[in-house]
mmCIF file with all atom_site columns, C-alpha atoms in Angstrom:
data_model
loop_
_atom_site.group_PDB
_atom_site.id
_atom_site.type_symbol
_atom_site.label_atom_id
_atom_site.label_alt_id
_atom_site.label_comp_id
_atom_site.label_asym_id
_atom_site.label_entity_id
_atom_site.label_seq_id
_atom_site.pdbx_PDB_ins_code
_atom_site.Cartn_x
_atom_site.Cartn_y
_atom_site.Cartn_z
_atom_site.occupancy
_atom_site.B_iso_or_equiv
_atom_site.pdbx_formal_charge
_atom_site.auth_seq_id
_atom_site.auth_comp_id
_atom_site.auth_asym_id
_atom_site.auth_atom_id
_atom_site.pdbx_PDB_model_num
ATOM 1   C CA . ASN A 1 1   ? 74.808  78.985 158.491 1.00 0.00 ? 935  ASN A CA 1
ATOM 2   C CA . ALA A 1 2   ? 72.759  75.824 158.858 1.00 0.00 ? 936  ALA A CA 1
ATOM 3   C CA . GLY A 1 3   ? 75.440  73.576 157.305 1.00 0.00 ? 937  GLY A CA 1
ATOM 4   C CA . VAL A 1 4   ? 74.020  70.388 155.778 1.00 0.00 ? 938  VAL A CA 1
ATOM 5   C CA . THR A 1 5   ? 70.308  69.842 156.410 1.00 0.00 ? 939  THR A CA 1
ATOM 6   C CA . GLN A 1 6   ? 68.647  66.480 155.874 1.00 0.00 ? 940  GLN A CA 1
ATOM 7   C CA . THR A 1 7   ? 64.946  65.756 155.952 1.00 0.00 ? 941  THR A CA 1
ATOM 8   C CA . PRO A 1 8   ? 63.168  63.755 157.182 1.00 0.00 ? 942  PRO A CA 1
ATOM 9   C CA . LYS A 1 9   ? 65.026  62.493 160.249 1.00 0.00 ? 943  LYS A CA 1
ATOM 10  C CA . PHE A 1 10  ? 62.997  59.285 160.415 1.00 0.00 ? 944  PHE A CA 1
ATOM 11  C CA . GLN A 1 11  ? 60.899  57.441 157.840 1.00 0.00 ? 945  GLN A CA 1
ATOM 12  C CA . VAL A 1 12  ? 59.104  54.120 157.619 1.00 0.00 ? 946  VAL A CA 1
ATOM 13  C CA . LEU A 1 13  ? 58.234  52.832 154.166 1.00 0.00 ? 947  LEU A CA 1
ATOM 14  C CA . LYS A 1 14  ? 56.430  49.803 152.881 1.00 0.00 ? 948  LYS A CA 1
ATOM 15  C CA . THR A 1 15  ? 58.181  47.565 150.361 1.00 0.00 ? 949  THR A CA 1
ATOM 16  C CA . GLY A 1 16  ? 57.662  48.941 146.874 1.00 0.00 ? 950  GLY A CA 1
ATOM 17  C CA . GLN A 1 17  ? 56.975  52.523 147.918 1.00 0.00 ? 951  GLN A CA 1
ATOM 18  C CA . SER A 1 18  ? 59.086  55.364 146.595 1.00 0.00 ? 952  SER A CA 1
ATOM 19  C CA . MET A 1 19  ? 60.360  58.425 148.389 1.00 0.00 ? 953  MET A CA 1
ATOM 20  C CA . THR A 1 20  ? 62.912  61.208 148.245 1.00 0.00 ? 954  THR A CA 1
ATOM 21  C CA . LEU A 1 21  ? 65.419  62.024 150.943 1.00 0.00 ? 955  LEU A CA 1
ATOM 22  C CA . GLN A 1 22  ? 66.234  65.710 150.917 1.00 0.00 ? 956  GLN A CA 1
ATOM 23  C CA . CYS A 1 23  ? 69.664  67.255 151.405 1.00 0.00 ? 957  CYS A CA 1
ATOM 24  C CA . ALA A 1 24  ? 70.480  70.957 151.298 1.00 0.00 ? 958  ALA A CA 1
ATOM 25  C CA . GLN A 1 25  ? 73.648  72.875 152.136 1.00 0.00 ? 959  GLN A CA 1
ATOM 26  C CA . ASP A 1 26  ? 74.189  76.625 152.440 1.00 0.00 ? 960  ASP A CA 1
ATOM 27  C CA . MET A 1 27  ? 77.993  76.695 152.267 1.00 0.00 ? 961  MET A CA 1
ATOM 28  C CA . ASN A 1 28  ? 78.270  76.894 148.467 1.00 0.00 ? 962  ASN A CA 1
ATOM 29  C CA . HIS A 1 29  ? 80.075  73.540 148.415 1.00 0.00 ? 963  HIS A CA 1
ATOM 30  C CA . GLU A 1 30  ? 80.593  72.043 144.989 1.00 0.00 ? 964  GLU A CA 1
ATOM 31  C CA . TYR A 1 31  ? 80.971  68.436 146.124 1.00 0.00 ? 965  TYR A CA 1
ATOM 32  C CA . MET A 1 32  ? 78.027  66.580 147.632 1.00 0.00 ? 966  MET A CA 1
ATOM 33  C CA . SER A 1 33  ? 77.631  62.895 148.436 1.00 0.00 ? 967  SER A CA 1
ATOM 34  C CA . TRP A 1 34  ? 75.182  60.373 149.796 1.00 0.00 ? 968  TRP A CA 1
ATOM 35  C CA . TYR A 1 35  ? 76.293  57.552 152.082 1.00 0.00 ? 969  TYR A CA 1
ATOM 36  C CA . ARG A 1 36  ? 74.502  54.733 153.806 1.00 0.00 ? 970  ARG A CA 1
ATOM 37  C CA . GLN A 1 37  ? 75.610  53.425 157.183 1.00 0.00 ? 971  GLN A CA 1
ATOM 38  C CA . ASP A 1 38  ? 75.043  49.830 158.169 1.00 0.00 ? 972  ASP A CA 1
ATOM 39  C CA . PRO A 1 39  ? 76.317  48.122 161.342 1.00 0.00 ? 973  PRO A CA 1
ATOM 40  C CA . GLY A 1 40  ? 79.931  46.945 161.083 1.00 0.00 ? 974  GLY A CA 1
ATOM 41  C CA . MET A 1 41  ? 80.375  48.351 157.579 1.00 0.00 ? 975  MET A CA 1
ATOM 42  C CA . GLY A 1 42  ? 81.238  51.991 158.101 1.00 0.00 ? 976  GLY A CA 1
ATOM 43  C CA . LEU A 1 43  ? 79.740  54.347 155.527 1.00 0.00 ? 977  LEU A CA 1
ATOM 44  C CA . ARG A 1 44  ? 79.419  53.370 151.887 1.00 0.00 ? 978  ARG A CA 1
ATOM 45  C CA . LEU A 1 45  ? 79.122  55.825 149.038 1.00 0.00 ? 979  LEU A CA 1
ATOM 46  C CA . ILE A 1 46  ? 75.861  55.683 147.055 1.00 0.00 ? 980  ILE A CA 1
ATOM 47  C CA . HIS A 1 47  ? 76.115  58.624 144.642 1.00 0.00 ? 981  HIS A CA 1
ATOM 48  C CA . TYR A 1 48  ? 78.084  61.811 144.471 1.00 0.00 ? 982  TYR A CA 1
ATOM 49  C CA . SER A 1 49  ? 78.158  65.087 142.573 1.00 0.00 ? 983  SER A CA 1
ATOM 50  C CA . VAL A 1 50  ? 81.008  67.461 141.775 1.00 0.00 ? 984  VAL A CA 1
ATOM 51  C CA . GLY A 1 51  ? 78.725  70.312 140.775 1.00 0.00 ? 985  GLY A CA 1
ATOM 52  C CA . ALA A 1 52  ? 75.307  71.274 139.485 1.00 0.00 ? 986  ALA A CA 1
ATOM 53  C CA . GLY A 1 53  ? 74.263  69.022 136.607 1.00 0.00 ? 987  GLY A CA 1
ATOM 54  C CA . ILE A 1 54  ? 76.977  66.423 137.282 1.00 0.00 ? 988  ILE A CA 1
ATOM 55  C CA . THR A 1 55  ? 76.410  63.192 139.178 1.00 0.00 ? 989  THR A CA 1
ATOM 56  C CA . ASP A 1 56  ? 78.118  59.820 139.315 1.00 0.00 ? 990  ASP A CA 1
ATOM 57  C CA . GLN A 1 57  ? 77.718  56.446 140.963 1.00 0.00 ? 991  GLN A CA 1
ATOM 58  C CA . GLY A 1 58  ? 79.499  55.370 144.075 1.00 0.00 ? 992  GLY A CA 1
ATOM 59  C CA . GLU A 1 59  ? 80.013  51.951 145.594 1.00 0.00 ? 993  GLU A CA 1
ATOM 60  C CA . VAL A 1 60  ? 76.352  50.938 146.138 1.00 0.00 ? 994  VAL A CA 1
ATOM 61  C CA . PRO A 1 61  ? 74.151  52.859 143.646 1.00 0.00 ? 995  PRO A CA 1
ATOM 62  C CA . ASN A 1 62  ? 71.538  50.212 142.791 1.00 0.00 ? 996  ASN A CA 1
ATOM 63  C CA . GLY A 1 63  ? 67.999  51.191 143.720 1.00 0.00 ? 997  GLY A CA 1
ATOM 64  C CA . TYR A 1 64  ? 68.817  54.881 144.098 1.00 0.00 ? 998  TYR A CA 1
ATOM 65  C CA . ASN A 1 65  ? 68.685  57.904 141.820 1.00 0.00 ? 999  ASN A CA 1
ATOM 66  C CA . VAL A 1 66  ? 70.051  61.404 142.293 1.00 0.00 ? 1000 VAL A CA 1
ATOM 67  C CA . SER A 1 67  ? 69.957  64.725 140.528 1.00 0.00 ? 1001 SER A CA 1
ATOM 68  C CA . ARG A 1 68  ? 71.748  68.019 141.090 1.00 0.00 ? 1002 ARG A CA 1
ATOM 69  C CA . SER A 1 69  ? 69.859  70.907 139.550 1.00 0.00 ? 1003 SER A CA 1
ATOM 70  C CA . THR A 1 70  ? 71.312  73.494 141.957 1.00 0.00 ? 1004 THR A CA 1
ATOM 71  C CA . THR A 1 71  ? 74.498  73.815 143.993 1.00 0.00 ? 1005 THR A CA 1
ATOM 72  C CA . GLU A 1 72  ? 72.486  73.761 147.219 1.00 0.00 ? 1006 GLU A CA 1
ATOM 73  C CA . ASP A 1 73  ? 70.306  70.661 146.809 1.00 0.00 ? 1007 ASP A CA 1
ATOM 74  C CA . PHE A 1 74  ? 71.110  66.991 146.252 1.00 0.00 ? 1008 PHE A CA 1
ATOM 75  C CA . PRO A 1 75  ? 68.035  64.778 146.715 1.00 0.00 ? 1009 PRO A CA 1
ATOM 76  C CA . LEU A 1 76  ? 68.256  60.988 146.868 1.00 0.00 ? 1010 LEU A CA 1
ATOM 77  C CA . ARG A 1 77  ? 65.353  59.006 145.403 1.00 0.00 ? 1011 ARG A CA 1
ATOM 78  C CA . LEU A 1 78  ? 64.421  55.465 146.315 1.00 0.00 ? 1012 LEU A CA 1
ATOM 79  C CA . LEU A 1 79  ? 62.550  54.124 143.324 1.00 0.00 ? 1013 LEU A CA 1
ATOM 80  C CA . SER A 1 80  ? 60.944  51.009 144.847 1.00 0.00 ? 1014 SER A CA 1
ATOM 81  C CA . ALA A 1 81  ? 61.941  50.521 148.468 1.00 0.00 ? 1015 ALA A CA 1
ATOM 82  C CA . ALA A 1 82  ? 63.238  47.135 149.602 1.00 0.00 ? 1016 ALA A CA 1
ATOM 83  C CA . PRO A 1 83  ? 64.001  45.860 153.144 1.00 0.00 ? 1017 PRO A CA 1
ATOM 84  C CA . SER A 1 84  ? 67.709  45.801 152.180 1.00 0.00 ? 1018 SER A CA 1
ATOM 85  C CA . GLN A 1 85  ? 67.552  49.592 151.998 1.00 0.00 ? 1019 GLN A CA 1
ATOM 86  C CA . THR A 1 86  ? 66.829  49.861 155.699 1.00 0.00 ? 1020 THR A CA 1
ATOM 87  C CA . SER A 1 87  ? 69.741  51.972 156.851 1.00 0.00 ? 1021 SER A CA 1
ATOM 88  C CA . VAL A 1 88  ? 70.858  55.351 158.081 1.00 0.00 ? 1022 VAL A CA 1
ATOM 89  C CA . TYR A 1 89  ? 71.550  57.752 155.237 1.00 0.00 ? 1023 TYR A CA 1
ATOM 90  C CA . PHE A 1 90  ? 74.001  60.627 155.448 1.00 0.00 ? 1024 PHE A CA 1
ATOM 91  C CA . CYS A 1 91  ? 74.508  63.508 153.084 1.00 0.00 ? 1025 CYS A CA 1
ATOM 92  C CA . ALA A 1 92  ? 77.862  65.300 153.056 1.00 0.00 ? 1026 ALA A CA 1
ATOM 93  C CA . SER A 1 93  ? 79.438  68.233 151.278 1.00 0.00 ? 1027 SER A CA 1
ATOM 94  C CA . ARG A 1 94  ? 82.808  69.885 150.873 1.00 0.00 ? 1028 ARG A CA 1
ATOM 95  C CA . VAL A 1 95  ? 84.694  72.369 148.759 1.00 0.00 ? 1029 VAL A CA 1
ATOM 96  C CA . PRO A 1 96  ? 86.885  70.989 145.941 1.00 0.00 ? 1030 PRO A CA 1
ATOM 97  C CA . GLY A 1 97  ? 90.603  70.645 146.508 1.00 0.00 ? 1031 GLY A CA 1
ATOM 98  C CA . GLY A 1 98  ? 90.862  67.679 148.807 1.00 0.00 ? 1032 GLY A CA 1
ATOM 99  C CA . ILE A 1 99  ? 92.443  69.308 151.832 1.00 0.00 ? 1033 ILE A CA 1
ATOM 100 C CA . GLY A 1 100 ? 89.311  69.894 153.789 1.00 0.00 ? 1034 GLY A CA 1
ATOM 101 C CA . GLY A 1 101 ? 87.100  67.516 155.594 1.00 0.00 ? 1035 GLY A CA 1
ATOM 102 C CA . TYR A 1 102 ? 83.491  66.882 154.787 1.00 0.00 ? 1036 TYR A CA 1
ATOM 103 C CA . THR A 1 103 ? 80.519  68.374 156.567 1.00 0.00 ? 1037 THR A CA 1
ATOM 104 C CA . PHE A 1 104 ? 77.864  65.772 157.309 1.00 0.00 ? 1038 PHE A CA 1
ATOM 105 C CA . GLY A 1 105 ? 74.175  66.124 157.875 1.00 0.00 ? 1039 GLY A CA 1
ATOM 106 C CA . SER A 1 106 ? 72.576  64.561 160.937 1.00 0.00 ? 1040 SER A CA 1
ATOM 107 C CA . GLY A 1 107 ? 71.187  61.613 158.986 1.00 0.00 ? 1041 GLY A CA 1
ATOM 108 C CA . THR A 1 108 ? 67.892  60.031 157.961 1.00 0.00 ? 1042 THR A CA 1
ATOM 109 C CA . ARG A 1 109 ? 66.972  56.759 159.616 1.00 0.00 ? 1043 ARG A CA 1
ATOM 110 C CA . LEU A 1 110 ? 64.950  54.733 157.090 1.00 0.00 ? 1044 LEU A CA 1
ATOM 111 C CA . THR A 1 111 ? 63.100  51.520 157.822 1.00 0.00 ? 1045 THR A CA 1
ATOM 112 C CA . VAL A 1 112 ? 61.516  49.499 155.016 1.00 0.00 ? 1046 VAL A CA 1
ATOM 113 C CA . VAL A 1 113 ? 58.957  46.933 156.151 1.00 0.00 ? 1047 VAL A CA 1
ATOM 114 C CA . ALA B 2 1   ? 92.609  51.479 145.034 1.00 0.00 ? 211  ALA B CA 1
ATOM 115 C CA . GLN B 2 2   ? 92.426  52.671 148.606 1.00 0.00 ? 212  GLN B CA 1
ATOM 116 C CA . SER B 2 3   ? 91.259  50.928 151.740 1.00 0.00 ? 213  SER B CA 1
ATOM 117 C CA . VAL B 2 4   ? 91.143  51.451 155.476 1.00 0.00 ? 214  VAL B CA 1
ATOM 118 C CA . THR B 2 5   ? 91.339  48.866 158.245 1.00 0.00 ? 215  THR B CA 1
ATOM 119 C CA . GLN B 2 6   ? 90.416  49.696 161.789 1.00 0.00 ? 216  GLN B CA 1
ATOM 120 C CA . LEU B 2 7   ? 92.069  47.002 163.825 1.00 0.00 ? 217  LEU B CA 1
ATOM 121 C CA . ASP B 2 8   ? 89.648  46.970 166.761 1.00 0.00 ? 218  ASP B CA 1
ATOM 122 C CA . SER B 2 9   ? 85.871  46.984 166.504 1.00 0.00 ? 219  SER B CA 1
ATOM 123 C CA . HIS B 2 10  ? 85.533  47.731 170.242 1.00 0.00 ? 220  HIS B CA 1
ATOM 124 C CA . VAL B 2 11  ? 87.879  49.426 172.696 1.00 0.00 ? 221  VAL B CA 1
ATOM 125 C CA . SER B 2 12  ? 87.141  49.825 176.385 1.00 0.00 ? 222  SER B CA 1
ATOM 126 C CA . VAL B 2 13  ? 89.149  52.117 178.685 1.00 0.00 ? 223  VAL B CA 1
ATOM 127 C CA . SER B 2 14  ? 88.735  53.548 182.147 1.00 0.00 ? 224  SER B CA 1
ATOM 128 C CA . GLU B 2 15  ? 88.152  57.257 182.596 1.00 0.00 ? 225  GLU B CA 1
ATOM 129 C CA . GLY B 2 16  ? 91.474  59.080 182.931 1.00 0.00 ? 226  GLY B CA 1
ATOM 130 C CA . THR B 2 17  ? 93.516  56.421 181.105 1.00 0.00 ? 227  THR B CA 1
ATOM 131 C CA . PRO B 2 18  ? 94.994  56.759 177.602 1.00 0.00 ? 228  PRO B CA 1
ATOM 132 C CA . VAL B 2 19  ? 93.052  55.993 174.449 1.00 0.00 ? 229  VAL B CA 1
ATOM 133 C CA . LEU B 2 20  ? 94.538  54.285 171.382 1.00 0.00 ? 230  LEU B CA 1
ATOM 134 C CA . LEU B 2 21  ? 92.402  53.569 168.314 1.00 0.00 ? 231  LEU B CA 1
ATOM 135 C CA . ARG B 2 22  ? 94.327  51.871 165.537 1.00 0.00 ? 232  ARG B CA 1
ATOM 136 C CA . CYS B 2 23  ? 94.005  52.467 161.808 1.00 0.00 ? 233  CYS B CA 1
ATOM 137 C CA . ASN B 2 24  ? 95.982  51.150 158.853 1.00 0.00 ? 234  ASN B CA 1
ATOM 138 C CA . TYR B 2 25  ? 95.434  52.349 155.327 1.00 0.00 ? 235  TYR B CA 1
ATOM 139 C CA . SER B 2 26  ? 96.400  51.447 151.826 1.00 0.00 ? 236  SER B CA 1
ATOM 140 C CA . SER B 2 27  ? 96.534  53.900 148.971 1.00 0.00 ? 237  SER B CA 1
ATOM 141 C CA . SER B 2 28  ? 98.318  54.068 145.649 1.00 0.00 ? 238  SER B CA 1
ATOM 142 C CA . TYR B 2 29  ? 98.573  57.831 145.848 1.00 0.00 ? 239  TYR B CA 1
ATOM 143 C CA . SER B 2 30  ? 99.272  60.440 148.480 1.00 0.00 ? 240  SER B CA 1
ATOM 144 C CA . PRO B 2 31  ? 96.214  60.221 150.658 1.00 0.00 ? 241  PRO B CA 1
ATOM 145 C CA . SER B 2 32  ? 94.420  62.586 152.929 1.00 0.00 ? 242  SER B CA 1
ATOM 146 C CA . LEU B 2 33  ? 93.458  60.897 156.183 1.00 0.00 ? 243  LEU B CA 1
ATOM 147 C CA . PHE B 2 34  ? 90.746  61.819 158.631 1.00 0.00 ? 244  PHE B CA 1
ATOM 148 C CA . TRP B 2 35  ? 89.258  60.709 161.888 1.00 0.00 ? 245  TRP B CA 1
ATOM 149 C CA . TYR B 2 36  ? 85.545  61.287 162.432 1.00 0.00 ? 246  TYR B CA 1
ATOM 150 C CA . VAL B 2 37  ? 83.529  60.739 165.585 1.00 0.00 ? 247  VAL B CA 1
ATOM 151 C CA . GLN B 2 38  ? 79.869  59.788 165.785 1.00 0.00 ? 248  GLN B CA 1
ATOM 152 C CA . HIS B 2 39  ? 77.979  60.086 169.029 1.00 0.00 ? 249  HIS B CA 1
ATOM 153 C CA . PRO B 2 40  ? 74.808  57.998 169.411 1.00 0.00 ? 250  PRO B CA 1
ATOM 154 C CA . ASN B 2 41  ? 72.058  59.031 166.998 1.00 0.00 ? 251  ASN B CA 1
ATOM 155 C CA . LYS B 2 42  ? 74.136  61.923 165.714 1.00 0.00 ? 252  LYS B CA 1
ATOM 156 C CA . GLY B 2 43  ? 75.904  62.804 162.483 1.00 0.00 ? 253  GLY B CA 1
ATOM 157 C CA . LEU B 2 44  ? 79.653  62.580 161.965 1.00 0.00 ? 254  LEU B CA 1
ATOM 158 C CA . GLN B 2 45  ? 81.990  65.240 163.279 1.00 0.00 ? 255  GLN B CA 1
ATOM 159 C CA . LEU B 2 46  ? 85.511  65.801 161.995 1.00 0.00 ? 256  LEU B CA 1
ATOM 160 C CA . LEU B 2 47  ? 88.114  65.241 164.739 1.00 0.00 ? 257  LEU B CA 1
ATOM 161 C CA . LEU B 2 48  ? 91.277  65.860 162.760 1.00 0.00 ? 258  LEU B CA 1
ATOM 162 C CA . LYS B 2 49  ? 92.832  65.551 159.321 1.00 0.00 ? 259  LYS B CA 1
ATOM 163 C CA . TYR B 2 50  ? 96.211  64.821 157.775 1.00 0.00 ? 260  TYR B CA 1
ATOM 164 C CA . THR B 2 51  ? 96.943  66.423 154.405 1.00 0.00 ? 261  THR B CA 1
ATOM 165 C CA . SER B 2 52  ? 100.714 65.962 153.882 1.00 0.00 ? 262  SER B CA 1
ATOM 166 C CA . ALA B 2 53  ? 101.830 68.751 156.206 1.00 0.00 ? 263  ALA B CA 1
ATOM 167 C CA . ALA B 2 54  ? 102.985 67.861 159.741 1.00 0.00 ? 264  ALA B CA 1
ATOM 168 C CA . THR B 2 55  ? 102.864 64.127 160.468 1.00 0.00 ? 265  THR B CA 1
ATOM 169 C CA . LEU B 2 56  ? 101.572 64.687 164.010 1.00 0.00 ? 266  LEU B CA 1
ATOM 170 C CA . VAL B 2 57  ? 98.124  66.137 163.767 1.00 0.00 ? 267  VAL B CA 1
ATOM 171 C CA . LYS B 2 58  ? 96.247  67.699 166.653 1.00 0.00 ? 268  LYS B CA 1
ATOM 172 C CA . GLY B 2 59  ? 92.474  67.706 166.643 1.00 0.00 ? 269  GLY B CA 1
ATOM 173 C CA . ILE B 2 60  ? 89.602  68.752 168.803 1.00 0.00 ? 270  ILE B CA 1
ATOM 174 C CA . ASN B 2 61  ? 88.905  67.590 172.362 1.00 0.00 ? 271  ASN B CA 1
ATOM 175 C CA . GLY B 2 62  ? 92.544  66.626 173.035 1.00 0.00 ? 272  GLY B CA 1
ATOM 176 C CA . PHE B 2 63  ? 92.806  63.966 170.321 1.00 0.00 ? 273  PHE B CA 1
ATOM 177 C CA . GLU B 2 64  ? 95.811  63.625 168.068 1.00 0.00 ? 274  GLU B CA 1
ATOM 178 C CA . ALA B 2 65  ? 97.027  61.227 165.395 1.00 0.00 ? 275  ALA B CA 1
ATOM 179 C CA . GLU B 2 66  ? 100.384 60.445 163.847 1.00 0.00 ? 276  GLU B CA 1
ATOM 180 C CA . PHE B 2 67  ? 100.829 59.658 160.179 1.00 0.00 ? 277  PHE B CA 1
ATOM 181 C CA . LYS B 2 68  ? 103.482 56.961 159.716 1.00 0.00 ? 278  LYS B CA 1
ATOM 182 C CA . LYS B 2 69  ? 104.083 56.294 156.052 1.00 0.00 ? 279  LYS B CA 1
ATOM 183 C CA . SER B 2 70  ? 106.499 53.412 156.660 1.00 0.00 ? 280  SER B CA 1
ATOM 184 C CA . GLU B 2 71  ? 103.864 51.602 158.704 1.00 0.00 ? 281  GLU B CA 1
ATOM 185 C CA . THR B 2 72  ? 100.873 52.881 156.663 1.00 0.00 ? 282  THR B CA 1
ATOM 186 C CA . SER B 2 73  ? 99.222  53.777 159.940 1.00 0.00 ? 283  SER B CA 1
ATOM 187 C CA . PHE B 2 74  ? 97.238  56.693 161.302 1.00 0.00 ? 284  PHE B CA 1
ATOM 188 C CA . HIS B 2 75  ? 96.446  55.797 164.914 1.00 0.00 ? 285  HIS B CA 1
ATOM 189 C CA . LEU B 2 76  ? 94.288  58.070 167.059 1.00 0.00 ? 286  LEU B CA 1
ATOM 190 C CA . THR B 2 77  ? 95.347  58.801 170.645 1.00 0.00 ? 287  THR B CA 1
ATOM 191 C CA . LYS B 2 78  ? 94.271  60.813 173.644 1.00 0.00 ? 288  LYS B CA 1
ATOM 192 C CA . PRO B 2 79  ? 96.240  61.001 176.916 1.00 0.00 ? 289  PRO B CA 1
ATOM 193 C CA . SER B 2 80  ? 93.251  60.848 179.247 1.00 0.00 ? 290  SER B CA 1
ATOM 194 C CA . ALA B 2 81  ? 89.782  59.567 178.395 1.00 0.00 ? 291  ALA B CA 1
ATOM 195 C CA . HIS B 2 82  ? 86.622  61.377 179.452 1.00 0.00 ? 292  HIS B CA 1
ATOM 196 C CA . MET B 2 83  ? 83.163  59.878 179.723 1.00 0.00 ? 293  MET B CA 1
ATOM 197 C CA . SER B 2 84  ? 82.051  62.178 176.914 1.00 0.00 ? 294  SER B CA 1
ATOM 198 C CA . ASP B 2 85  ? 84.526  60.456 174.551 1.00 0.00 ? 295  ASP B CA 1
ATOM 199 C CA . ALA B 2 86  ? 82.321  57.364 174.412 1.00 0.00 ? 296  ALA B CA 1
ATOM 200 C CA . ALA B 2 87  ? 81.295  57.162 170.756 1.00 0.00 ? 297  ALA B CA 1
ATOM 201 C CA . GLU B 2 88  ? 82.086  55.439 167.483 1.00 0.00 ? 298  GLU B CA 1
ATOM 202 C CA . TYR B 2 89  ? 85.205  56.541 165.647 1.00 0.00 ? 299  TYR B CA 1
ATOM 203 C CA . PHE B 2 90  ? 85.865  56.207 161.936 1.00 0.00 ? 300  PHE B CA 1
ATOM 204 C CA . CYS B 2 91  ? 89.193  56.358 160.167 1.00 0.00 ? 301  CYS B CA 1
ATOM 205 C CA . VAL B 2 92  ? 88.767  57.665 156.625 1.00 0.00 ? 302  VAL B CA 1
ATOM 206 C CA . VAL B 2 93  ? 91.035  57.952 153.597 1.00 0.00 ? 303  VAL B CA 1
ATOM 207 C CA . SER B 2 94  ? 90.590  60.218 150.604 1.00 0.00 ? 304  SER B CA 1
ATOM 208 C CA . LEU B 2 95  ? 92.748  60.679 147.553 1.00 0.00 ? 305  LEU B CA 1
ATOM 209 C CA . SER B 2 96  ? 93.630  64.356 147.625 1.00 0.00 ? 306  SER B CA 1
ATOM 210 C CA . GLY B 2 97  ? 91.233  66.122 145.312 1.00 0.00 ? 307  GLY B CA 1
ATOM 211 C CA . SER B 2 98  ? 89.510  62.905 144.376 1.00 0.00 ? 308  SER B CA 1
ATOM 212 C CA . ALA B 2 99  ? 85.890  63.197 143.358 1.00 0.00 ? 309  ALA B CA 1
ATOM 213 C CA . ARG B 2 100 ? 85.416  59.591 144.438 1.00 0.00 ? 310  ARG B CA 1
ATOM 214 C CA . GLN B 2 101 ? 85.215  60.946 147.903 1.00 0.00 ? 311  GLN B CA 1
ATOM 215 C CA . LEU B 2 102 ? 85.884  59.006 151.051 1.00 0.00 ? 312  LEU B CA 1
ATOM 216 C CA . THR B 2 103 ? 86.617  55.417 151.975 1.00 0.00 ? 313  THR B CA 1
ATOM 217 C CA . PHE B 2 104 ? 85.560  54.617 155.517 1.00 0.00 ? 314  PHE B CA 1
ATOM 218 C CA . GLY B 2 105 ? 86.861  52.088 157.969 1.00 0.00 ? 315  GLY B CA 1
ATOM 219 C CA . SER B 2 106 ? 84.296  49.878 159.666 1.00 0.00 ? 316  SER B CA 1
ATOM 220 C CA . GLY B 2 107 ? 84.460  51.889 162.880 1.00 0.00 ? 317  GLY B CA 1
ATOM 221 C CA . THR B 2 108 ? 85.697  51.442 166.451 1.00 0.00 ? 318  THR B CA 1
ATOM 222 C CA . GLN B 2 109 ? 83.240  51.686 169.309 1.00 0.00 ? 319  GLN B CA 1
ATOM 223 C CA . LEU B 2 110 ? 84.920  53.354 172.296 1.00 0.00 ? 320  LEU B CA 1
ATOM 224 C CA . THR B 2 111 ? 83.506  52.638 175.742 1.00 0.00 ? 321  THR B CA 1
ATOM 225 C CA . VAL B 2 112 ? 84.723  54.698 178.703 1.00 0.00 ? 322  VAL B CA 1
ATOM 226 C CA . LEU B 2 113 ? 84.247  53.071 182.094 1.00 0.00 ? 323  LEU B CA 1
ATOM 227 C CA . PRO B 2 114 ? 83.853  55.137 185.278 1.00 0.00 ? 324  PRO B CA 1
#
């Protein structure tokens, strides 16, 4: 099993450009989430999904879109990149039920110039 | 609402001495609590979790944590630090079964001195 796979690992964007961060998991997890990590702030939830076709906003959703057409994939779209979106992005997944921990991807380091 | 406070942003210990990373939480419901570790330029790895079973939880690499409801604390300890323990540690709270996922503390950077 590969676990949670994120691509790309690094990306530099110009202000105003759009892009999609990819996240795929092969564990048949229903729950998937996107977080951003900024220094001194821990991880903050951007969007999450409890199953295919179902998504919802987290703590910091502005400027990001998600979709969940399959159980395996949960892409994160930046519509018009801004310097404030420079961050490290993590995708995570888990089974429903609450007793298990989350499995995290290795992250995407995004710089917007 | 739930929240997590990690009381120290940086902790420095000498190799072979005990480690204590402090975490207080607040939750209106019965929470699940986790500690995650992040080594430089890596993803997050689950160290241990508390899910309303035993209050003393043992994790990987010799770490353990004790859930104290009266003190709303979930401190992480290790009897003897190794150089490889140098990393950032996150205390995390989740409402059991909650689709709103995790609330992270701001992290504690652990430095291990030779």
